[in-house]
Short mmCIF file of C-alpha atoms in Angstrom, two decimals:
data_model
loop_
_atom_site.label_atom_id
_atom_site.label_comp_id
_atom_site.label_asym_id
_atom_site.label_seq_id
_atom_site.Cartn_x
_atom_site.Cartn_y
_atom_site.Cartn_z
CA MET A 1 90.14 90.01 84.52
CA LYS A 2 92.58 92.30 84.50
CA LEU A 3 93.57 95.18 86.81
CA THR A 4 96.40 97.61 87.17
CA ARG A 5 97.06 100.07 89.93
CA LYS A 6 99.95 102.48 90.21
CA HIS A 7 102.30 102.62 93.47
CA SER A 8 105.07 104.32 94.99
CA LYS A 9 106.55 101.21 97.05
CA SER A 10 110.44 100.37 96.78
CA LYS A 11 111.19 96.35 94.88
CA GLU A 12 111.44 94.89 98.44
CA GLU A 13 107.80 96.44 99.97
CA VAL A 14 105.94 95.16 97.11
CA ARG A 15 107.41 91.83 97.15
CA GLU A 16 106.69 91.41 101.18
CA ALA A 17 103.37 92.77 99.99
CA LEU A 18 102.71 90.30 97.41
CA ASP A 19 103.78 87.46 99.77
CA SER A 20 100.98 88.39 102.40
CA ILE A 21 98.54 88.66 99.87
CA ALA A 22 99.91 85.21 98.45
CA GLY A 23 99.45 83.71 102.50
CA ASP A 24 95.75 84.95 102.97
CA MET A 25 94.54 83.85 99.24
CA GLN A 26 96.02 80.58 100.25
CA LYS A 27 93.92 80.36 103.55
CA LYS A 28 90.64 81.72 101.73
CA PHE A 29 91.23 79.74 98.45
CA GLY A 30 93.62 77.17 99.41
CA ILE A 31 95.96 78.67 96.24
CA GLY A 32 99.36 77.87 95.49
CA HIS A 33 102.02 80.06 94.29
CA LYS A 34 105.47 80.81 93.12
CA TRP A 35 107.50 83.27 92.03
CA GLU A 36 108.86 83.94 88.44
CA GLY A 37 111.40 87.04 88.89
CA GLU A 38 108.94 89.90 89.81
CA THR A 39 105.59 87.62 88.85
CA LEU A 40 104.02 86.00 91.26
CA ARG A 41 101.71 83.54 90.18
CA PHE A 42 98.78 81.45 91.62
CA ASN A 43 97.08 78.79 91.28
CA GLY A 44 93.89 76.94 92.13
CA ASN A 45 90.45 75.24 91.65
CA LEU A 46 88.29 78.74 92.50
CA VAL A 47 90.90 80.97 90.89
CA SER A 48 94.11 80.80 89.11
CA GLY A 49 96.53 84.06 87.41
CA TYR A 50 99.71 86.64 88.13
CA ILE A 51 100.38 89.46 89.90
CA ALA A 52 103.01 90.73 88.09
CA ASN A 53 105.40 94.23 89.41
CA SER A 54 106.80 96.44 86.91
CA GLY A 55 108.54 99.09 88.89
CA ASP A 56 105.52 101.63 89.62
CA GLU A 57 102.94 99.59 88.40
CA ILE A 58 101.22 96.53 89.51
CA THR A 59 98.80 94.18 87.23
CA VAL A 60 96.46 91.30 88.61
CA ASP A 61 95.36 88.98 86.05
CA LEU A 62 93.15 86.57 87.65
CA LYS A 63 91.29 83.64 86.24
CA LYS A 64 87.63 82.75 87.45
CA SER A 65 86.45 79.37 87.91
CA PHE A 66 82.82 78.32 86.81
CA PHE A 67 82.73 76.57 90.31
CA LEU A 68 83.40 80.11 92.28
CA PRO A 69 79.86 81.18 93.03
CA VAL A 70 81.13 85.10 93.08
CA PRO A 71 80.50 87.25 90.17
CA GLU A 72 83.74 88.98 88.51
CA SER A 73 82.73 92.26 90.27
CA THR A 74 82.77 91.01 94.55
CA LEU A 75 86.61 89.57 92.78
CA LYS A 76 87.47 93.09 91.87
CA GLY A 77 86.30 94.26 94.93
CA TRP A 78 88.40 91.86 96.98
CA VAL A 79 91.46 92.79 94.84
CA GLU A 80 90.74 96.59 95.34
CA GLU A 81 90.66 95.70 99.14
CA TYR A 82 93.62 93.83 98.90
CA PHE A 83 95.69 96.47 97.03
CA ASN A 84 94.43 98.97 99.81
CA LYS A 85 95.47 96.93 102.25
CA TYR A 86 98.97 95.65 101.32
CA LEU A 87 99.78 98.70 99.07
CA GLY A 88 98.33 102.18 100.09
#
């Protein structure tokens, strides 16, 4: 699943927001994460993928494990909630 959203935050604000999102994902799903430039990569047993910041746009590419018992539409809703909470 791939989602993109425009934003008007600075590079530092986006990085801070993505760190907060990664912390939430670690608590909720036990996901590890690391930065590669302006891309936050994450990997866990239930979901993996990346969140990339390219100027005024955030792209999330999320891969759901077969073992995560929620539909893709629910995951999309969670991503949208994170966007709204952390990026406005």
